[in-house]
mmCIF file of C-alpha atoms in Angstrom:
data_model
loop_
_atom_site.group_PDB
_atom_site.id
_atom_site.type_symbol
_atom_site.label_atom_id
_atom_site.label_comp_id
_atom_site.label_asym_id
_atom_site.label_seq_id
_atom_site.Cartn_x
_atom_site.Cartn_y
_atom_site.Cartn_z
ATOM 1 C CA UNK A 1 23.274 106.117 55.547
ATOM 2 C CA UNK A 2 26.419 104.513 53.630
ATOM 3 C CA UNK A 3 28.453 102.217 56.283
ATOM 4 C CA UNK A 4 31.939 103.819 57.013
ATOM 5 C CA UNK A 5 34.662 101.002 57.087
ATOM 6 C CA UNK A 6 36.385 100.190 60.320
ATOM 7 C CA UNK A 7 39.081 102.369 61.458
ATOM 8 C CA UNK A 8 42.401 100.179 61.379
ATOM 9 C CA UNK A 9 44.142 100.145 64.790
ATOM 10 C CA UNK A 10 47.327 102.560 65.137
ATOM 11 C CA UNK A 11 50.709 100.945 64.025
ATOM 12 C CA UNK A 12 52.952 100.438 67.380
ATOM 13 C CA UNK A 13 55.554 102.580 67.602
ATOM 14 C CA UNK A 14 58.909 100.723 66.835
ATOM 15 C CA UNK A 15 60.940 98.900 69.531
ATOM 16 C CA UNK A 16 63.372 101.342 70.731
ATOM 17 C CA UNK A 17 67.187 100.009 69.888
ATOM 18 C CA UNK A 18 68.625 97.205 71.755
ATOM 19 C CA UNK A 19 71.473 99.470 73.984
ATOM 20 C CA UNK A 20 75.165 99.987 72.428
ATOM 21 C CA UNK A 21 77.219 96.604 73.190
ATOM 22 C CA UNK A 22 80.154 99.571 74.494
ATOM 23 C CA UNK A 23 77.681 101.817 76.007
ATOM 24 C CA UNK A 24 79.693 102.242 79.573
ATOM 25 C CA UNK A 25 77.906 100.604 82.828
ATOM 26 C CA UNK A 26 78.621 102.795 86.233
ATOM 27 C CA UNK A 27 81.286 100.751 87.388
ATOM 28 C CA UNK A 28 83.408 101.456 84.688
ATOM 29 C CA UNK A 29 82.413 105.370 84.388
ATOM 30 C CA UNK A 30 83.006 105.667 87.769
ATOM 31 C CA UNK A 31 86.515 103.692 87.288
ATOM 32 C CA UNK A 32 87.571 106.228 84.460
ATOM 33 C CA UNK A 33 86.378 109.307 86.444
ATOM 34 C CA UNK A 34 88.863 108.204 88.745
ATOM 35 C CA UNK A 35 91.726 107.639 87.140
ATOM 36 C CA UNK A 36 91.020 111.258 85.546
ATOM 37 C CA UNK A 37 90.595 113.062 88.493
ATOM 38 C CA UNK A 38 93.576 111.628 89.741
ATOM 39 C CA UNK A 39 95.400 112.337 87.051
ATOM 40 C CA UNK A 40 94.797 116.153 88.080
ATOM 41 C CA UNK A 41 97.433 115.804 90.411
ATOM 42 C CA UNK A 42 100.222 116.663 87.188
ATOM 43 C CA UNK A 43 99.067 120.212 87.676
ATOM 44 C CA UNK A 44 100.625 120.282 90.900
ATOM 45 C CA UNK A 45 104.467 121.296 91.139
ATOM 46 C CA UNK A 46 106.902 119.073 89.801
ATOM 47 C CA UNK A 47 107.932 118.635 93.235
ATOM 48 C CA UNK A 48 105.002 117.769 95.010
ATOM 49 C CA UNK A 49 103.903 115.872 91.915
ATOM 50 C CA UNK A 50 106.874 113.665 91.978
ATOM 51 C CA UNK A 51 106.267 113.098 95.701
ATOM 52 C CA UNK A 52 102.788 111.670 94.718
ATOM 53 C CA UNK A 53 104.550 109.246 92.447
ATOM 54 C CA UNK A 54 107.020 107.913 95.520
ATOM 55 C CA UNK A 55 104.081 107.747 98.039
ATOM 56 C CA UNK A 56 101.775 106.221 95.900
ATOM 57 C CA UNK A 57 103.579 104.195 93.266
ATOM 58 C CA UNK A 58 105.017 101.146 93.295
ATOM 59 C CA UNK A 59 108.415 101.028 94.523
ATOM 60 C CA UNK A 60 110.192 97.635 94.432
ATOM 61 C CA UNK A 61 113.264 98.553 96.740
ATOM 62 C CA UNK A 62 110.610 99.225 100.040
ATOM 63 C CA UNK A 63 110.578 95.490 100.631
ATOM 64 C CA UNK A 64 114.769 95.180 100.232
ATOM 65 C CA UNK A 65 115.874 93.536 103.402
ATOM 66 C CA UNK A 66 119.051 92.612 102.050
ATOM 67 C CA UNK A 67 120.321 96.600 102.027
ATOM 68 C CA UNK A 68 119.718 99.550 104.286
ATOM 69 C CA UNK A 69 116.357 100.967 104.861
ATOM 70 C CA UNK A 70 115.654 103.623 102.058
ATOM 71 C CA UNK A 71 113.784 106.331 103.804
ATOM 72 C CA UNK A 72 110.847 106.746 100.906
ATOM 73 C CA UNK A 73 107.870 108.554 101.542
ATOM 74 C CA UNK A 74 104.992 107.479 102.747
ATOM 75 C CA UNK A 75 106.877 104.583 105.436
ATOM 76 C CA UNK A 76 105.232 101.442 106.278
ATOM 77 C CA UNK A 77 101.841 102.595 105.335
ATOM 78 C CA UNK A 78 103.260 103.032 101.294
ATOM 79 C CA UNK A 79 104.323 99.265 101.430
ATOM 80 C CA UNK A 80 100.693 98.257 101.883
ATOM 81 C CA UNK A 81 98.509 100.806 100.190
ATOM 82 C CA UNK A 82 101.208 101.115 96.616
ATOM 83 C CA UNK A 83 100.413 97.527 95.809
ATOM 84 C CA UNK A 84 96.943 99.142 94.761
ATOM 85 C CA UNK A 85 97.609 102.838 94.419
ATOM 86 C CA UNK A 86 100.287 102.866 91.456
ATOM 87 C CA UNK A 87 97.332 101.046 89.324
ATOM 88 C CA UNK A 88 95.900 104.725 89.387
ATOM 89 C CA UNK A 89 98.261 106.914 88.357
ATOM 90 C CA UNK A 90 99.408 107.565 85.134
ATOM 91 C CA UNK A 91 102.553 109.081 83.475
ATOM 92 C CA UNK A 92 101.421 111.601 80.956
ATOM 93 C CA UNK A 93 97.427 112.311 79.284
ATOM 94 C CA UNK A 94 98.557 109.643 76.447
ATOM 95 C CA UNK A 95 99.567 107.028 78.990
ATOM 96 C CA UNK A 96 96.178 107.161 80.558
ATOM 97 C CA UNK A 97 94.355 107.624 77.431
ATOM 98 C CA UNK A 98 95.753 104.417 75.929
ATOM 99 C CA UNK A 99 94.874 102.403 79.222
ATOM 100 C CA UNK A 100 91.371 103.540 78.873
ATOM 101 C CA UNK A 101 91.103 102.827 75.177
ATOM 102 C CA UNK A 102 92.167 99.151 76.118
ATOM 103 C CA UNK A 103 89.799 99.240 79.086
ATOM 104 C CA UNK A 104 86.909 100.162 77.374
ATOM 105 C CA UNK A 105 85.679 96.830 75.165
ATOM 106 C CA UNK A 106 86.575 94.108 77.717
ATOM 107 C CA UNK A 107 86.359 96.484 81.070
ATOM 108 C CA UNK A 108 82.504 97.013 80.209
ATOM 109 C CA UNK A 109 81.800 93.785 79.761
ATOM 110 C CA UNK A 110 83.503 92.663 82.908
ATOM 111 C CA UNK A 111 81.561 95.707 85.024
ATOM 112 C CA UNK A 112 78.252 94.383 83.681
ATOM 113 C CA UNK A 113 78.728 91.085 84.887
ATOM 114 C CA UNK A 114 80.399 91.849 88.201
ATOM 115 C CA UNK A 115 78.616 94.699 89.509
ATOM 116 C CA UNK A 116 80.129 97.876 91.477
ATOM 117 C CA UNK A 117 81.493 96.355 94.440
ATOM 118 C CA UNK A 118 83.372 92.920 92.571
ATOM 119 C CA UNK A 119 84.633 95.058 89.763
ATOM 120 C CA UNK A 120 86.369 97.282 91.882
ATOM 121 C CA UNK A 121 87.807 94.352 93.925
ATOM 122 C CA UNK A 122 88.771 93.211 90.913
ATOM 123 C CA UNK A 123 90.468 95.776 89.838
ATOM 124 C CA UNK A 124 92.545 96.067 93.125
ATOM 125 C CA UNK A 125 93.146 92.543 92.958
ATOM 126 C CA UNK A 126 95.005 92.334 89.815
ATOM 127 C CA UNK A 127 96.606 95.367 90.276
ATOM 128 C CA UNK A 128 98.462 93.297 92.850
ATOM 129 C CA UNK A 129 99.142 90.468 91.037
ATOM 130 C CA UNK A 130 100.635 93.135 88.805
ATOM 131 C CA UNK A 131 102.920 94.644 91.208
ATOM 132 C CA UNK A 132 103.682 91.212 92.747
ATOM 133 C CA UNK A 133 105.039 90.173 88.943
ATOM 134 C CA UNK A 134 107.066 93.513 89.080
ATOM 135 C CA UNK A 135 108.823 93.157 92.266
ATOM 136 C CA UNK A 136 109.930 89.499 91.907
ATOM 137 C CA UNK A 137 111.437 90.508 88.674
ATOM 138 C CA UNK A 138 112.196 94.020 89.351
ATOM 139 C CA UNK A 139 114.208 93.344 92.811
ATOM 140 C CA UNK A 140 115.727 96.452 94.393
ATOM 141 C CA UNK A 141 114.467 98.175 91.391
ATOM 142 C CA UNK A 142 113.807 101.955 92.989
ATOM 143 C CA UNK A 143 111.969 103.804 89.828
ATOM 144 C CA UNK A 144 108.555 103.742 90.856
ATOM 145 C CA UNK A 145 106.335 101.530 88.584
ATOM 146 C CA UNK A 146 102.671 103.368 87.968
ATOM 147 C CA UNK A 147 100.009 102.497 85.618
ATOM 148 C CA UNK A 148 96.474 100.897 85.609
ATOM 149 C CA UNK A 149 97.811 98.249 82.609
ATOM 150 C CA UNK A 150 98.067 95.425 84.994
ATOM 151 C CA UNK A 151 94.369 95.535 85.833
ATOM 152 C CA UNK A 152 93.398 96.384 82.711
ATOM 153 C CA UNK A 153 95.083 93.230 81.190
ATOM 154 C CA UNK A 154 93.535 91.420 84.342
ATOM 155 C CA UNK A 155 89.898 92.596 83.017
ATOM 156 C CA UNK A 156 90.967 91.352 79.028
ATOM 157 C CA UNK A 157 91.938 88.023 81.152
ATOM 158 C CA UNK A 158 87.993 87.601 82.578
ATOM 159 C CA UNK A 159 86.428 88.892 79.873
ATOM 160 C CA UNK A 160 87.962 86.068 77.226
ATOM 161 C CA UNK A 161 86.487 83.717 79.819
ATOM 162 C CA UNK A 162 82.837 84.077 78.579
ATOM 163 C CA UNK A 163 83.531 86.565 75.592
ATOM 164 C CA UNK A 164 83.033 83.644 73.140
ATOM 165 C CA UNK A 165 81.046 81.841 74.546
ATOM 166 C CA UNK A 166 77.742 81.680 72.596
ATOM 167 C CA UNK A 167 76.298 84.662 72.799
ATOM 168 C CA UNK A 168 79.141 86.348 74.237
ATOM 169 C CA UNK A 169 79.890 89.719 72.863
ATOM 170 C CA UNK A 170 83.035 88.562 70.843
ATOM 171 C CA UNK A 171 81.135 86.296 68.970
ATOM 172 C CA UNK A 172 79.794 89.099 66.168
ATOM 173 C CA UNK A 173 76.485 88.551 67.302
ATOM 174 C CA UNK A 174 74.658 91.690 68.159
ATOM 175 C CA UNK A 175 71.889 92.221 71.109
ATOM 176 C CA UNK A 176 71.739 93.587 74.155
ATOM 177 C CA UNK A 177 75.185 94.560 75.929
ATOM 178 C CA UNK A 178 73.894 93.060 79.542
ATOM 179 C CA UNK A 179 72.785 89.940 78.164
ATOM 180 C CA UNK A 180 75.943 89.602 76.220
ATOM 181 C CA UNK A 181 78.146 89.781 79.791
ATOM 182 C CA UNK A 182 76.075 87.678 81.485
ATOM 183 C CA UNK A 183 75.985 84.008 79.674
ATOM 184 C CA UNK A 184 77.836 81.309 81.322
ATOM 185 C CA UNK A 185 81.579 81.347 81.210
ATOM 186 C CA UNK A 186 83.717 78.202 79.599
ATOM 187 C CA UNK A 187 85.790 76.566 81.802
ATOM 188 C CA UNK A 188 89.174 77.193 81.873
ATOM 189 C CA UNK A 189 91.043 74.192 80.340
ATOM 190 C CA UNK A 190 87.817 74.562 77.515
ATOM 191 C CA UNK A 191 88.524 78.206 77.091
ATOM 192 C CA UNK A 192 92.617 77.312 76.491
ATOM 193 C CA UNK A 193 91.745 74.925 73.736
ATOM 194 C CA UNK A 194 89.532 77.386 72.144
ATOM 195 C CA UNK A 195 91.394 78.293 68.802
ATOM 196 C CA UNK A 196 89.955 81.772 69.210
ATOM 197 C CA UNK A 197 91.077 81.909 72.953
ATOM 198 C CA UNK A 198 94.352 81.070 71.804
ATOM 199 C CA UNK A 199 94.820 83.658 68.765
ATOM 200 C CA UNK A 200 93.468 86.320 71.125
ATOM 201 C CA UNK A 201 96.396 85.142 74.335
ATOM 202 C CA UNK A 202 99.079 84.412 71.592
ATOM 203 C CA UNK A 203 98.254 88.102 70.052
ATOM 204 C CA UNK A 204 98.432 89.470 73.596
ATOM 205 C CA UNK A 205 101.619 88.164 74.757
ATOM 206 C CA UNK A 206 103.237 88.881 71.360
ATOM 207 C CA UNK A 207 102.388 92.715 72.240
ATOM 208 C CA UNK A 208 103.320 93.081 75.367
ATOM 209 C CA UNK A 209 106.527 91.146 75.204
ATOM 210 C CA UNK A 210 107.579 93.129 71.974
ATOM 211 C CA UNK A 211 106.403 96.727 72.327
ATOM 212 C CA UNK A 212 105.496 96.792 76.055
ATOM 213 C CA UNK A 213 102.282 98.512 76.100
ATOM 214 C CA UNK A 214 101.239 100.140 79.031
ATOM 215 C CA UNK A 215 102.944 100.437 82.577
ATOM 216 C CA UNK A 216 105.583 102.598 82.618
ATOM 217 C CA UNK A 217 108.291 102.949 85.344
ATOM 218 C CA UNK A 218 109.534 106.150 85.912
ATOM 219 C CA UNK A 219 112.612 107.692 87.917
ATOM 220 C CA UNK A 220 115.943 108.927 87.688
ATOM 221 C CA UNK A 221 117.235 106.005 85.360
ATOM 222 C CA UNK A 222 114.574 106.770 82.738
ATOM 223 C CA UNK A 223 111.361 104.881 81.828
ATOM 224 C CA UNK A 224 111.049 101.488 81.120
ATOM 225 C CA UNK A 225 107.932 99.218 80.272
ATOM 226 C CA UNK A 226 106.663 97.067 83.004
ATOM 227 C CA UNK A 227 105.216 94.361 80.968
ATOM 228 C CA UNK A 228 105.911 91.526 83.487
ATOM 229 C CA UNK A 229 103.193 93.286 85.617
ATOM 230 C CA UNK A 230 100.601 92.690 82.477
ATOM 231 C CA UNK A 231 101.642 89.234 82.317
ATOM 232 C CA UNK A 232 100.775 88.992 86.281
ATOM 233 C CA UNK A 233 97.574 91.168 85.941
ATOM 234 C CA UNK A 234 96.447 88.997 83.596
ATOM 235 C CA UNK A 235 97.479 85.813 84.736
ATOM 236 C CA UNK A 236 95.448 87.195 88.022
ATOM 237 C CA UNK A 237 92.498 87.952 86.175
ATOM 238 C CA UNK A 238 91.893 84.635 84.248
ATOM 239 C CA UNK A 239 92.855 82.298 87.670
ATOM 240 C CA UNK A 240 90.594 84.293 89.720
ATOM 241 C CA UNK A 241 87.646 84.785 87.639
ATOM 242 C CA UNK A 242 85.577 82.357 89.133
ATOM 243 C CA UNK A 243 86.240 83.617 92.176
ATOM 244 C CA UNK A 244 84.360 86.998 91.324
ATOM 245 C CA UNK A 245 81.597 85.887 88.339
ATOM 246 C CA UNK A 246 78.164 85.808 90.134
ATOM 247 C CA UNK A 247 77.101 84.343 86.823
ATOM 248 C CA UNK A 248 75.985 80.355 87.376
ATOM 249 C CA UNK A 249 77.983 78.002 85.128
ATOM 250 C CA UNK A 250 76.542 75.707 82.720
ATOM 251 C CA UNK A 251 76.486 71.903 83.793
ATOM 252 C CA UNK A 252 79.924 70.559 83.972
ATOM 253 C CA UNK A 253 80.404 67.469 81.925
ATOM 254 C CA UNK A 254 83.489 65.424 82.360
ATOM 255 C CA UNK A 255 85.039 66.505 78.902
ATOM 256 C CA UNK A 256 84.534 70.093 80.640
ATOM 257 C CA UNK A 257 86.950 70.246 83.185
ATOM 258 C CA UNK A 258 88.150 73.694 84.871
#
């Protein structure tokens, strides 16, 4: 009987593909369903819909105490929650489109590497260093500031922290989107002598303090951009990153300082 030759072992079936660098994480998802479903609230009557803007958003000329009370809505309880709640309402669908379109590159990374529960904090928090920028430069101001742009400019902030860094996602090297979010960050002081670092703040600024992008304030007098909130969202963002990244950092060396 002739020999038959040995059958040759399948082929493996190919790797599947390493997962989209801006393939959204929960956190973020979750983030943008928000914002959406709050957004709902513009099919409400201009009346009511209006009120939700004076309870909610962020009203510099609450904390006057060099005039007469104003009686806004929502009372004491407005001055406390507004710091957070203006961050999540938005003007118009292109408004909140646009803040979502920024959000989307940097916020992913920054919800891969925090987690649920920081990113969210995060969020809040430089929402407040956003309205905290407004109202020191915006005093007895009484249009209502609303917009998520601070804390989106907060997340842009942390992400340039270990977005170049090698193996960052910024640094044109493709591979897997979790990896990417999780390598060490630079230091500060060596991320603000990175020439990239600098192009990106130096294009930044040089938006927001020309065209405004983002916030808008809204009232009686008109709208107006609230880019000094970006500035303090952001400034937020990249002082306080260390406070939130989970992420060990990479052996300090003395020419590393932070």
């Amino acid at each position: 009987m002739d020999s038959q030759p040995a059958q040759q072992p399948l082929p493996l079936p190919p790797e599947p593909p390493r997962e989209p660098i801006l393939n959204l994480p929960g956190a973020l998802a979750a983030y943008v369903a928000l914002l959406a479903v709050i957004h709902l609230r513009v099919l409400l009557p201009p009346d009511l819909e209006y009120w939700t803007i004076e309870v909610f958003g962020f009203i510099p000329r609450r904390y006057d105490t060099t005039l007469l009370a104003a009686p806004f809505p929502g009372g004491t309880g407005a001055k406390i929650w507004s710091f957070v709640t203006y961050s999540l309402l938005h003007a118009n669908l292109s408004h909140i489109v646009f803040n979502v379109l920024w959000l989307l590159p940097f916020g992913s990374a920054v919800a891969r590497r925090f987690g649920a529960v920081r990113f969210f904090l995060f969020m809040a928090v430089t929402a407040i260093g956003g309205a905290l920028a407004h109202l020191v430069t915006h005093e007895h101001e009484i249009a209502p500031m609303i917009g998520a742009s601070a804390s989106v400019s907060g997340a842009m902030a942390a992400a340039i922290r270990f977005a170049f860094a090698r193996g960052g996602f910024l640094t044109l090297r493709r591979g897997d989107a979790d990896e990417a979010a999780r390598v060490p960050a630079q230091p500060l002081l060596r991320a603000l002598r990175d020439p990239r670092v600098l192009a990106f703040l130096g294009i930044w600024f040089g938006i927001n303090i020309i065209f405004g992008i983002g916030s808008i304030a809204v009232g009686n007098e008109g709208a107006s951009v609230a880019w000094q909130a970006h500035i303090g969202g952001f400034f937020a963002g990249l002082l306080l990153f260390s406070v939130f990244d989970p992420v060990p950092r990479r052996q300090a060396t003395p020419a590393d300082p932070d």
